[in-house]
mmCIF file of C-alpha atoms in Angstrom:
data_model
loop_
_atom_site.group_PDB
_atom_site.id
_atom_site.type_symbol
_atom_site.label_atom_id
_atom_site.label_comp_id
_atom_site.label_asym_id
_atom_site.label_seq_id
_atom_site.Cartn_x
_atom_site.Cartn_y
_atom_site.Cartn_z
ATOM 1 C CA UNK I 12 36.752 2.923 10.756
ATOM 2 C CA UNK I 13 38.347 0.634 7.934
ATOM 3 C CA UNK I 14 37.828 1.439 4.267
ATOM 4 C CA UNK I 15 35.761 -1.486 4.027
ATOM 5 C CA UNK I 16 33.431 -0.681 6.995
ATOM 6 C CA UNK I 17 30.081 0.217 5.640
ATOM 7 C CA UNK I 18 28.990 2.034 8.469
ATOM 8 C CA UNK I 19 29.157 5.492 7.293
ATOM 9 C CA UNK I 20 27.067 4.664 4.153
ATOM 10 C CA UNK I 21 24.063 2.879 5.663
ATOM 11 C CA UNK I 22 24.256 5.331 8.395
ATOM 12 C CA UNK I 23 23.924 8.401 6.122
ATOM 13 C CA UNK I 24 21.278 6.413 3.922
ATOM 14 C CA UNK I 25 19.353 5.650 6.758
ATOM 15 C CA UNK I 26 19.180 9.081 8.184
ATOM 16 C CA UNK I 27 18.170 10.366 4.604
ATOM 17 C CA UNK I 28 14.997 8.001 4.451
ATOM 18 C CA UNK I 29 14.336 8.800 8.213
ATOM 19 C CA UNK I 30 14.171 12.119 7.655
ATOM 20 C CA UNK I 31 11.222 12.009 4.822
ATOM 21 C CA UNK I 32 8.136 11.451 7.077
ATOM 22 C CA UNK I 33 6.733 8.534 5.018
ATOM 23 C CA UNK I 34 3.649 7.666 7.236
ATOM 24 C CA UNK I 35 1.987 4.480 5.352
ATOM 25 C CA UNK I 36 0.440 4.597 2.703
ATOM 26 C CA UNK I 37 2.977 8.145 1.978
ATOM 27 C CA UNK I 38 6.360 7.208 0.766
ATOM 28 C CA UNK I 39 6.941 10.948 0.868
ATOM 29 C CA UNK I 40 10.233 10.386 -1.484
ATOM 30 C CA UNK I 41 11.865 7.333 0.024
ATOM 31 C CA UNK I 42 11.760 5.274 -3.025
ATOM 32 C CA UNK I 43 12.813 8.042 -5.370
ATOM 33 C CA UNK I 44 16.344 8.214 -3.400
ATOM 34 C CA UNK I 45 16.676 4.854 -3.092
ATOM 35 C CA UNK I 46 15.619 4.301 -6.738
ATOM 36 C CA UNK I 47 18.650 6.926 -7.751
ATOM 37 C CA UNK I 48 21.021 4.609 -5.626
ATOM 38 C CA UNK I 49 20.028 1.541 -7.412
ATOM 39 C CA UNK I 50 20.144 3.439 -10.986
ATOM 40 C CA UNK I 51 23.569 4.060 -10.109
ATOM 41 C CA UNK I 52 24.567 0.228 -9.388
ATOM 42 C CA UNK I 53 22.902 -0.759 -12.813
ATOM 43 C CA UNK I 54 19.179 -1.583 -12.114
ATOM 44 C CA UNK I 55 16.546 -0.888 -14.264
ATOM 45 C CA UNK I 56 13.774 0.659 -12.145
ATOM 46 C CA UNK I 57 10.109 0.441 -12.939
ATOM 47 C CA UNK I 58 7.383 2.434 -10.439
ATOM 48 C CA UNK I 59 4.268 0.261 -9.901
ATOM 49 C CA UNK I 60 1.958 2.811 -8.498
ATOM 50 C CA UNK I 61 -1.043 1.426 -7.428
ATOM 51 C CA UNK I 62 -4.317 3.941 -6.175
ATOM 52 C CA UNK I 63 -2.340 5.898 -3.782
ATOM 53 C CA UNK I 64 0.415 3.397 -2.983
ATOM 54 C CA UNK I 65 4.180 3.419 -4.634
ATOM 55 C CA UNK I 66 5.866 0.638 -5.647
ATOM 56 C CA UNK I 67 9.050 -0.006 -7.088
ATOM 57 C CA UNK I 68 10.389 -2.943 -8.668
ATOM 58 C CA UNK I 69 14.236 -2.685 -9.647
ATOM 59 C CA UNK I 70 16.234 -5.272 -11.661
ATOM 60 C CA UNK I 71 19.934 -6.305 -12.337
ATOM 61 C CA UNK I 72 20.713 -9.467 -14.354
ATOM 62 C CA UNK I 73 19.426 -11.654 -16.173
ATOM 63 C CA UNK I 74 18.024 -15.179 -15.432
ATOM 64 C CA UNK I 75 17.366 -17.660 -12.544
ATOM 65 C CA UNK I 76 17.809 -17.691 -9.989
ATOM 66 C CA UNK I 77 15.745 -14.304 -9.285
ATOM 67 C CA UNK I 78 16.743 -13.381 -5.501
ATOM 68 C CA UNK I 79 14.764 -10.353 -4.723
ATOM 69 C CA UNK I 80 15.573 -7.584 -1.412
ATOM 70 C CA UNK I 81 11.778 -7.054 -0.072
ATOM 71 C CA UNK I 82 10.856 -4.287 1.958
ATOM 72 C CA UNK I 83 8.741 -1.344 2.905
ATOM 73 C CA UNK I 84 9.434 2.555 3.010
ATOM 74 C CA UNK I 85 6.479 3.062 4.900
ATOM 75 C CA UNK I 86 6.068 3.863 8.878
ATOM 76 C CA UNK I 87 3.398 3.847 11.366
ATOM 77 C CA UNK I 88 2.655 7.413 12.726
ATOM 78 C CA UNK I 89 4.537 8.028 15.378
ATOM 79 C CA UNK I 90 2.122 9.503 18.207
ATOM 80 C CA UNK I 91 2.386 12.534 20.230
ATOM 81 C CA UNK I 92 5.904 14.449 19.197
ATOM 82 C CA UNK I 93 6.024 15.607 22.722
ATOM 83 C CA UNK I 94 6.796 12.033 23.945
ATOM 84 C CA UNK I 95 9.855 11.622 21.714
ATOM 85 C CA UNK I 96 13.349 13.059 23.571
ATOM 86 C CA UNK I 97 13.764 14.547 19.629
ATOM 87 C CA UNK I 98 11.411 14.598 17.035
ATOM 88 C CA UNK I 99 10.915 11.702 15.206
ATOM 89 C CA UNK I 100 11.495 12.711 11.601
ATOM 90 C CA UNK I 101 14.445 14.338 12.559
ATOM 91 C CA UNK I 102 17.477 11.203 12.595
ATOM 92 C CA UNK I 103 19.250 12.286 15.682
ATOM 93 C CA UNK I 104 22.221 10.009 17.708
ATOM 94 C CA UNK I 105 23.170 9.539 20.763
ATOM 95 C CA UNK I 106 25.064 7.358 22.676
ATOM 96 C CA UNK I 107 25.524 4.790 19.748
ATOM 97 C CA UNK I 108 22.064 4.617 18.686
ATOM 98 C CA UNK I 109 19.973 6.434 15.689
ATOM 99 C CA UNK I 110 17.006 7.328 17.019
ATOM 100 C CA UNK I 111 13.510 8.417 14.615
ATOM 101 C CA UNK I 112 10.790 6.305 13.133
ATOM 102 C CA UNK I 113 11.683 3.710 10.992
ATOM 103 C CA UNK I 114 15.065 3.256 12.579
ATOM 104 C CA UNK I 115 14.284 -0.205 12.894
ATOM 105 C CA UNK I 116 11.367 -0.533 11.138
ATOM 106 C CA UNK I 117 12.829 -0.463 8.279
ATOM 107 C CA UNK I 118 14.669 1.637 6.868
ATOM 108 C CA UNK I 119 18.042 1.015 8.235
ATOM 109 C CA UNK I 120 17.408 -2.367 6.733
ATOM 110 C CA UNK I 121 16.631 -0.907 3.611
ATOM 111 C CA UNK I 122 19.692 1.135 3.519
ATOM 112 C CA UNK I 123 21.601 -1.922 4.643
ATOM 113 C CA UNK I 124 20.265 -3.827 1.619
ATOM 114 C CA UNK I 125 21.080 -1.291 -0.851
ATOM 115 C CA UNK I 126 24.607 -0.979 0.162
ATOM 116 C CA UNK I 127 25.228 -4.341 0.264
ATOM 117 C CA UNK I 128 23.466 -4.735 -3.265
ATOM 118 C CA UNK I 129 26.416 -2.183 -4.551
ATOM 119 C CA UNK I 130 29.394 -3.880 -2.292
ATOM 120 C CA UNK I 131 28.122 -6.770 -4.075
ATOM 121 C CA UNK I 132 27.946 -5.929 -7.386
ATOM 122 C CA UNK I 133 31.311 -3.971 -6.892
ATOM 123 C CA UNK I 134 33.106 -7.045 -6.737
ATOM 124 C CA UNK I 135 30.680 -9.019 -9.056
ATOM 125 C CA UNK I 136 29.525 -7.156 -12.038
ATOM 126 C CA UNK I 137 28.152 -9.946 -13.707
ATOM 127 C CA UNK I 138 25.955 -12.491 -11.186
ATOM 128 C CA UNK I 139 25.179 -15.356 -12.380
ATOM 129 C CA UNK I 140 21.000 -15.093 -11.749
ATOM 130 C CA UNK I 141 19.137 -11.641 -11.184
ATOM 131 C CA UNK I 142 19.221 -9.357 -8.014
ATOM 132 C CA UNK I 143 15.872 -7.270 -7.632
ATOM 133 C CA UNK I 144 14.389 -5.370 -5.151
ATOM 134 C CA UNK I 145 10.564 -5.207 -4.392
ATOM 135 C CA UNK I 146 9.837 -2.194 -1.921
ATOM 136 C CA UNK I 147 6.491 -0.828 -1.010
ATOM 137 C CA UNK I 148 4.277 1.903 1.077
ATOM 138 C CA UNK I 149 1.879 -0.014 2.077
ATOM 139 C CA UNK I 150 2.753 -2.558 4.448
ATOM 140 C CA UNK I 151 1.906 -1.003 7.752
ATOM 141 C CA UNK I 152 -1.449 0.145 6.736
ATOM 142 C CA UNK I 153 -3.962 -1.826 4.626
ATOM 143 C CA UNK I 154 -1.935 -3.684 2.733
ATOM 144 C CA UNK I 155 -3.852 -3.780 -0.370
ATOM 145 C CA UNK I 156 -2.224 -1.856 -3.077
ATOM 146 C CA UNK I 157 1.431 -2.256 -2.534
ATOM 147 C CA UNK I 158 3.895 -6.318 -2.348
ATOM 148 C CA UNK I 159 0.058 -8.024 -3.220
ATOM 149 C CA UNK I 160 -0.299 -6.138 -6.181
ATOM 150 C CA UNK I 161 3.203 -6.340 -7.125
ATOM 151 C CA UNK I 162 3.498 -10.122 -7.197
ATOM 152 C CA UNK I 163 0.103 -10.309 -9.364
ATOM 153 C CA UNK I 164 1.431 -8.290 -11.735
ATOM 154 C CA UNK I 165 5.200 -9.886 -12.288
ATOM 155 C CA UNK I 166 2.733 -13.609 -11.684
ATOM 156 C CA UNK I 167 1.021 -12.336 -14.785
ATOM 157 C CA UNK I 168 4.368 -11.486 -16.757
ATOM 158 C CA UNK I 169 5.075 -15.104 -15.631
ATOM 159 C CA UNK I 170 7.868 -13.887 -13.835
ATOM 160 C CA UNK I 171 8.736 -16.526 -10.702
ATOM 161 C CA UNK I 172 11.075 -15.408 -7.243
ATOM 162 C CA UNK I 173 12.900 -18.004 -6.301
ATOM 163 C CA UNK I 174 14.673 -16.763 -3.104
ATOM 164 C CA UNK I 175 13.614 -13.507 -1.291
ATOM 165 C CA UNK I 176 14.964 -12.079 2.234
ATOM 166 C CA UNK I 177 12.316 -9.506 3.627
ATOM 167 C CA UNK I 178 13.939 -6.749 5.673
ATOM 168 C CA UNK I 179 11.938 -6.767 9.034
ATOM 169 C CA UNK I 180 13.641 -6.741 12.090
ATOM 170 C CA UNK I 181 13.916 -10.267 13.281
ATOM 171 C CA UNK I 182 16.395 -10.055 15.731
ATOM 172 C CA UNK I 183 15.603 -10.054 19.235
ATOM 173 C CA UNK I 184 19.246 -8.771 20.985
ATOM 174 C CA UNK I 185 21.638 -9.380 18.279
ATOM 175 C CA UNK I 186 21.542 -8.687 14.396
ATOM 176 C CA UNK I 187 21.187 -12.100 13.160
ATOM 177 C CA UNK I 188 20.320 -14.210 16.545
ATOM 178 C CA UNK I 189 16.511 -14.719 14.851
ATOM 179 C CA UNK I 190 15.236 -15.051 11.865
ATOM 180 C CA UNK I 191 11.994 -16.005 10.605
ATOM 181 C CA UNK I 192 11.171 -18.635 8.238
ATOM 182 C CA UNK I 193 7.284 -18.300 8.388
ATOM 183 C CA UNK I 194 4.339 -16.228 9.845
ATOM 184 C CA UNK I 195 0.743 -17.432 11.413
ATOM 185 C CA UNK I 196 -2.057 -16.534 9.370
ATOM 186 C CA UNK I 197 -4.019 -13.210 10.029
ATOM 187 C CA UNK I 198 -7.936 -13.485 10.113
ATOM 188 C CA UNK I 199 -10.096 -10.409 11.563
ATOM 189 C CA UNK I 200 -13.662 -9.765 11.465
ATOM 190 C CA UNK I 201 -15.771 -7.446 13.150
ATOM 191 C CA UNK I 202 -19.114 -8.649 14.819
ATOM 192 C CA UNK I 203 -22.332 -6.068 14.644
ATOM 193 C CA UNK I 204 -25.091 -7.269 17.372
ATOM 194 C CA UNK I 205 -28.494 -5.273 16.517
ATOM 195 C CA UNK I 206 -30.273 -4.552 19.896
ATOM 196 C CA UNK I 207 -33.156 -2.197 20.647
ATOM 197 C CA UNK I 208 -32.257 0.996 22.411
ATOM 198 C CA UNK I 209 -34.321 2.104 25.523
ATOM 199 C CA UNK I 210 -34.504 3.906 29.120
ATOM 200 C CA UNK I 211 -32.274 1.752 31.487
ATOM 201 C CA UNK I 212 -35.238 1.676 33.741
ATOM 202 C CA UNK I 213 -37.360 -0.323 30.898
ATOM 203 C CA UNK I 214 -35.090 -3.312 29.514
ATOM 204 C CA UNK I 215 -38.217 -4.875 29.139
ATOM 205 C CA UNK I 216 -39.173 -2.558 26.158
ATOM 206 C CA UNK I 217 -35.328 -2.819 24.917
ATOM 207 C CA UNK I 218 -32.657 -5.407 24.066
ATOM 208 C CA UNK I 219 -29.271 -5.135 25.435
ATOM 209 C CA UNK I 220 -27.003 -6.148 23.108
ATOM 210 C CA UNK I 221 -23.746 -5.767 25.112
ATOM 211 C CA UNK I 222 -25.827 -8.588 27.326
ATOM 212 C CA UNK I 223 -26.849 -10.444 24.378
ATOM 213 C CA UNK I 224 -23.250 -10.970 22.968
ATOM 214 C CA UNK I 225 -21.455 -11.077 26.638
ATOM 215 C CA UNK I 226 -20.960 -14.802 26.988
ATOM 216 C CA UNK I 227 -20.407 -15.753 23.119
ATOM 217 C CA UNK I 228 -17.350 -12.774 23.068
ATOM 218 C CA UNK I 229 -15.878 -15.118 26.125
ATOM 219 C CA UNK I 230 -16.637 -18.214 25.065
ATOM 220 C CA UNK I 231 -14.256 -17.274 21.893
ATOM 221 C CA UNK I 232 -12.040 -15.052 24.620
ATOM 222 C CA UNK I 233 -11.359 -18.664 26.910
ATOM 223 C CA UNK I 234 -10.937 -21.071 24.222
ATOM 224 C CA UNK I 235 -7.688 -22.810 23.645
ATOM 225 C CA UNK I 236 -7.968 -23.160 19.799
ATOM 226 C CA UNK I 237 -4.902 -25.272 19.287
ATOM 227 C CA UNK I 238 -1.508 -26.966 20.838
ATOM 228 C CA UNK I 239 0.423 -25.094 18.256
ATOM 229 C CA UNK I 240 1.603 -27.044 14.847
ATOM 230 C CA UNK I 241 5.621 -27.055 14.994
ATOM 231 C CA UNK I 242 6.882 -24.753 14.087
ATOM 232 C CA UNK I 243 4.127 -22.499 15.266
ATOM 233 C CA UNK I 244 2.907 -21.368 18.104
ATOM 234 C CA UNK I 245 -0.743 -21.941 19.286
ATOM 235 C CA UNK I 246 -3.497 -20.174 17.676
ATOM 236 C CA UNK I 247 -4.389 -17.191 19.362
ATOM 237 C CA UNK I 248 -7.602 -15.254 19.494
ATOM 238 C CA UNK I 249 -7.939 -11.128 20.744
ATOM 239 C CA UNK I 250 -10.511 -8.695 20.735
ATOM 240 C CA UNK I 251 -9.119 -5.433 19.885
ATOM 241 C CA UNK I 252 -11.623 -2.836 19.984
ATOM 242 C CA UNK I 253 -15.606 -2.924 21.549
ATOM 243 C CA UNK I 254 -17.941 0.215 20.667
ATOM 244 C CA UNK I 255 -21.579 0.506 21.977
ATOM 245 C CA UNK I 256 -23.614 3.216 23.989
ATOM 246 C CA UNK I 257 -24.662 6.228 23.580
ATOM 247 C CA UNK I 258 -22.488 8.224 26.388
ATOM 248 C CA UNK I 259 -25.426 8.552 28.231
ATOM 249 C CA UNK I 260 -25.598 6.393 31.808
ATOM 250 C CA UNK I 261 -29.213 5.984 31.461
ATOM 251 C CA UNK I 262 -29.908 4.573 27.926
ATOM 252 C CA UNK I 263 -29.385 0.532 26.847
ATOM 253 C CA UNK I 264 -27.684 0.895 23.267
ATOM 254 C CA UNK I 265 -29.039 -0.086 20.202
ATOM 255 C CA UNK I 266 -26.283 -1.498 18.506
ATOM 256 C CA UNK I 267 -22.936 -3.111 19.362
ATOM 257 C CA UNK I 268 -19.533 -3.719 17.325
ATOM 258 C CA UNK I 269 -16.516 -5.423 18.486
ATOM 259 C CA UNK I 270 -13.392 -5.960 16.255
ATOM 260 C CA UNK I 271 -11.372 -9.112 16.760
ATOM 261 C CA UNK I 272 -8.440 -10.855 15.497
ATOM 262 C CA UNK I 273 -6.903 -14.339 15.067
ATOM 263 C CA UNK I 274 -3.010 -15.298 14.362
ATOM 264 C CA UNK I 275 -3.540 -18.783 13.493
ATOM 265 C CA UNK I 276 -1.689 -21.755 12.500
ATOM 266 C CA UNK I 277 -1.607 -24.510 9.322
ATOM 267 C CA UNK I 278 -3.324 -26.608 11.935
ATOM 268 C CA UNK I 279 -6.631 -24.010 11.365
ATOM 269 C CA UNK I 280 -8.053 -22.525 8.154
ATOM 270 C CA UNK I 281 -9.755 -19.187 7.572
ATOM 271 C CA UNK I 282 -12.963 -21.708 6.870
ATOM 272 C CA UNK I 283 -12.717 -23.346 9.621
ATOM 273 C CA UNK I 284 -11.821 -20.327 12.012
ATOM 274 C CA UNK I 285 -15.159 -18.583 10.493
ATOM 275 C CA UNK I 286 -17.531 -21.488 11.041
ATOM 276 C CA UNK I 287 -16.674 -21.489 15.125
ATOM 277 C CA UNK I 288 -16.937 -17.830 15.358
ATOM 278 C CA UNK I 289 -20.358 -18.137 14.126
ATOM 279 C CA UNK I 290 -21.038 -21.004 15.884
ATOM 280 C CA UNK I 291 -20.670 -19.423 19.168
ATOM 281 C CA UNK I 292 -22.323 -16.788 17.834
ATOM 282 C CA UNK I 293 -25.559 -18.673 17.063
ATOM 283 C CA UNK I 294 -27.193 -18.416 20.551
ATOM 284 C CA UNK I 295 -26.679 -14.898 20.999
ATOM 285 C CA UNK I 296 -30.230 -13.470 21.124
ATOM 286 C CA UNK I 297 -29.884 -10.463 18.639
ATOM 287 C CA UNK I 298 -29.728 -10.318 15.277
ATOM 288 C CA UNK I 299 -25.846 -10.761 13.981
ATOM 289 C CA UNK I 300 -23.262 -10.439 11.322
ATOM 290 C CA UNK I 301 -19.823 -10.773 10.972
ATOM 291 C CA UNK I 302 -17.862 -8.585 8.609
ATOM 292 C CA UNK I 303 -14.332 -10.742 7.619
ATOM 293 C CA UNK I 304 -10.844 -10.091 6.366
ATOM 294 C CA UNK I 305 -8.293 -12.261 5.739
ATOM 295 C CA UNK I 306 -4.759 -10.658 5.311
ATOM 296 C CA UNK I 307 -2.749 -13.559 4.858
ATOM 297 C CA UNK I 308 -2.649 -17.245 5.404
ATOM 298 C CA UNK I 309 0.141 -18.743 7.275
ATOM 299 C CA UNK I 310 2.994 -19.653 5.462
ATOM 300 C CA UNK I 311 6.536 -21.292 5.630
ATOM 301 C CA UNK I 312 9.613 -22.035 4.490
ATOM 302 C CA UNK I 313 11.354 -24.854 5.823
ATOM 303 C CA UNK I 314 15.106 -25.887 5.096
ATOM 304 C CA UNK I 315 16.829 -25.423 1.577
ATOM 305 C CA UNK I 316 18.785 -23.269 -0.465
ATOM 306 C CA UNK I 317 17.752 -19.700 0.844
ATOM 307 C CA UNK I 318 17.671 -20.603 4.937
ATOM 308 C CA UNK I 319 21.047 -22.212 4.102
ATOM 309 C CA UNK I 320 22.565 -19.378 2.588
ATOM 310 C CA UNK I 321 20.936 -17.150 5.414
ATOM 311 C CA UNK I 322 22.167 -19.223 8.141
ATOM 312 C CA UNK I 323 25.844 -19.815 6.768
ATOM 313 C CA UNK I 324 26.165 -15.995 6.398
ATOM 314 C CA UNK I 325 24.998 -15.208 9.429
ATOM 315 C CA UNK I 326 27.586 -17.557 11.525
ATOM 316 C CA UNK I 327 30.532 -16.068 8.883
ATOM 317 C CA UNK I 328 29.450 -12.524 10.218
ATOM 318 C CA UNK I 329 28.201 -13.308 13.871
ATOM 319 C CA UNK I 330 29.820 -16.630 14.896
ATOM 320 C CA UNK I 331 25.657 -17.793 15.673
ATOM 321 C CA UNK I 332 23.453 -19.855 14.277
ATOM 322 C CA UNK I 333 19.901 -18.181 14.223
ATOM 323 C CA UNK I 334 16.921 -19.184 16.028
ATOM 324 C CA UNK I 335 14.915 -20.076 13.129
ATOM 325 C CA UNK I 336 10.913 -18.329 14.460
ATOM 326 C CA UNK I 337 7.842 -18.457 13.010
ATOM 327 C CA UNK I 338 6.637 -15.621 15.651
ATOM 328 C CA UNK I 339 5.774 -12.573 15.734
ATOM 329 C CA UNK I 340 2.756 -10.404 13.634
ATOM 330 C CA UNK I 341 2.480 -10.240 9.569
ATOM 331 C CA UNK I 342 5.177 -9.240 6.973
ATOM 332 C CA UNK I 343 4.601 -8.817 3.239
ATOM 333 C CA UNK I 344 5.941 -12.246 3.104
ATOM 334 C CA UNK I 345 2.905 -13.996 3.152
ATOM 335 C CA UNK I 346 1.927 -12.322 -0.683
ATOM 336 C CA UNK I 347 5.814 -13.708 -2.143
ATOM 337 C CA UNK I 348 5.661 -16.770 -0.198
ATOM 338 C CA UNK I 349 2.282 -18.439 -1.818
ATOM 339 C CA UNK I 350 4.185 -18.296 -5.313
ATOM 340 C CA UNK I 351 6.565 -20.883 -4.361
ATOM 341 C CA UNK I 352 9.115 -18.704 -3.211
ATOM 342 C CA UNK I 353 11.642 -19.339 -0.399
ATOM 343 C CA UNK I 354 10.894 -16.447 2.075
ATOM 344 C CA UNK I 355 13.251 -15.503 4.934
ATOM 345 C CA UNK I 356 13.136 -12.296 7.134
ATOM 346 C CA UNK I 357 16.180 -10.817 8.583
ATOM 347 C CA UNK I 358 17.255 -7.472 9.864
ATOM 348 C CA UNK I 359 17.928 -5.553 13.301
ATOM 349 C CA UNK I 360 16.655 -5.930 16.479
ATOM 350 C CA UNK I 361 13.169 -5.270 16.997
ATOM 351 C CA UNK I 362 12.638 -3.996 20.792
ATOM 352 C CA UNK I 363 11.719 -0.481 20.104
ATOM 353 C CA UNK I 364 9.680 -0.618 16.614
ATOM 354 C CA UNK I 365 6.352 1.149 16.764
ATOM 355 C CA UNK I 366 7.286 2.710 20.119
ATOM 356 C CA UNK I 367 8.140 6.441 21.230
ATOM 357 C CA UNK I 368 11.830 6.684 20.509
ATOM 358 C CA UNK I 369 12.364 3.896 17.793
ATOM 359 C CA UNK I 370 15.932 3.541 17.469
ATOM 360 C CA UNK I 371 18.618 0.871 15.873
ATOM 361 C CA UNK I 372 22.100 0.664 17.288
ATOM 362 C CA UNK I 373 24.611 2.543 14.934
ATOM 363 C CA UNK I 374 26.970 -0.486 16.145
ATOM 364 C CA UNK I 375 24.876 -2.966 14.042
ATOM 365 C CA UNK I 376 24.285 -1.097 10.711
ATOM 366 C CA UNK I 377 27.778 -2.956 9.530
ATOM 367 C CA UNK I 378 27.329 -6.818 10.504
ATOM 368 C CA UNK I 379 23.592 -6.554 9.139
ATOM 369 C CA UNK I 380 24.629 -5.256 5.747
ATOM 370 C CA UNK I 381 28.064 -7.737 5.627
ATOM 371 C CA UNK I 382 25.435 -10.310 6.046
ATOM 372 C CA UNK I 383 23.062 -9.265 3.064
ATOM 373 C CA UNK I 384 25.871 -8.842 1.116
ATOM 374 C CA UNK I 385 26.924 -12.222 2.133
ATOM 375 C CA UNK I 386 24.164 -14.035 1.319
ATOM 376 C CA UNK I 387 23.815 -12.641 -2.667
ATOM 377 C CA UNK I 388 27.367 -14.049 -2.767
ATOM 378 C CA UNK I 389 26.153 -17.458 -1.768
ATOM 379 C CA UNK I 390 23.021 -16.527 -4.103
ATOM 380 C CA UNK I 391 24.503 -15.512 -7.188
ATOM 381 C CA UNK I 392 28.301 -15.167 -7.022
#
């Protein structure tokens, strides 16, 4: 391994936040160590806790342009231990891979970010713009207290991003082969249908309201909602979860609830998306309500400084141009985006995230740093 190989350094990083179980919203001490790392490369740190969430908003420089390193320390839980091969808190690897949640999602990123911000700054003590990171616990949980409420609060001090590179992972089999330059919208609600709960041998004295709401659920479950809007993909439409019944086989329930979800395009809008549901909700023969959330609109960022940067250090590094996607579920992009911020997500390959056995390949903990580091140089060198 060569001097300047950064292997070694993201890979002991990474197996440092791995190791603290930060289930969202619980950062369980991830941003504290990578807060000292920062500290020690010259950034000023502020914590923006927020209710139970932790933030952290770190700064070196001064000026435009302000090129900020998003990400999250948080992880989803990671489901019976006895699935794993080893446990998951516990960075273990074999056969070239770390394995452990958050190996990919994202906290090799993360470490990848912070060494490169420090090979960076090494060689360029003085950049010519500011270099901040924005890292939160909240972004695989509600999503309410962590990048959202950090934005408001700098969009208050009237302080503007102009260029920020989220850490998901992006790639599909290579670091760098995708990146994504936008994200459908996210719109769920959840549908209550009142019936009247009876003996299964009366539905005359009852109403059924797993009949009532059958055929409206798919109506909305067959409809083709859109051809897509290039660079997106069509709008999509799931339910998720359906609860109703009482357990028992002989008794019609009295109430039912049914949680759905749309990824939608800029062809749609959350007003428009909410008027159809209800539409086809109008003949049901129960009394109704629907319960919404939006958790972000789409958004995108098409070609310009930032995508050209991305995709010029990419082919320096990998030799590849990057599929440029607008795939794929929600990032905290969509809250740094709506500011007028160029917003572009890269980091490692994403097969295993939120599975048993999340791992990242040692192998690409070097080109996906070399590329960060890259693109500050085209940034702010």
């Amino acid at each position: 391994m060569s001097v300047d190989d950064p292997t070694e350094r993201v890979l002991t990083l990474t197996k440092e936040l791995i190791a603290r179980p930060s289930v969202s919203p619980n950062d369980a001490g991830c941003q504290e160590l990578i807060g000292k790392r920062l500290a020690g490369a010259g950034f000023a740190l502020e914590s923006m806790p927020f209710n139970a969430v932790d933030n952290l908003w770190a700064t070196r420089g001064n000026g435009a342009p302000l090129v900020v390193f998003a990400g999250h320390t948080d992880v989803v839980p990671p489901g019976p231990e006895e699935a794993w091969d080893t446990p998951p808190f516990e960075p273990t690897e074999r056969d070239g891979w770390l394995y452990g949640r958050g190996a990919a999602d994202m906290k090799s990123s993360l470490a990848a970010m912070v060494v490169a911000a420090e090979r960076f700054l090494g060689g360029c003590p003085k950049p010519t713009g500011t270099l901040a990171f924005l890292i939160t616990s909240d972004e695989e949980a509600d999503a309410v207290d962590g990048t959202v409420r950090v934005v408001e609060a700098l969009t208050d001090r009237g302080i503007q991003i102009d260029h920020c590179v989220v850490g998901e992972p992006s790639s599909t089999a290579a670091v760098g082969d995708v990146i994504r330059v936008g994200r459908r919208g996210s719109l769920s609600g959840e549908v209550t249908v009142t019936g009247i709960q009876g003996h299964v041998a009366y539905p005359d004295d009852a109403l059924n309201p797993i009949h009532a709401s059958l055929a409206a659920l798919a109506d909305l479950a067959s409809r083709r909602w859109d051809e897509g809007s290039p660079p997106f993909p069509p709008t999509t439409f799931q339910v998720s979860n359906i609860r109703a019944g009482t357990g028992a086989g002989n008794v019609i329930p009295g109430e039912l609830v049914a949680a759905f979800n749309f990824r939608f395009n800029p062809s749609q809008t959350e007003a428009g998306l909410r008027t159809k549901v209800e539409q086809a909700l109008a003949p049901v023969g129960a009394p109704w309500r629907v319960d919404w959330q939006l958790s972000g609109p789409p958004f995108f960022t098409p070609s310009g400084t930032l995508t050209s940067a991305v995709q010029a250090a990419i082919r320096s590094i990998a030799g590849q141009a990057a599929e440029e996607s607008t795939s794929g579920g929600t990032s905290d992009g969509r809250f740094i985006a709506p500011t007028g911020a160029e917003v572009v997500e890269l980091g490692p390959v994403n097969a295993t995230i939120h599975k048993v056995n999340e791992r990242v390949n040692i192998a690409d903990l070097a080109p996906l740093t070399r590329m960060y580091e890259n693109i500050l140089a085209r940034l702010l060198a």
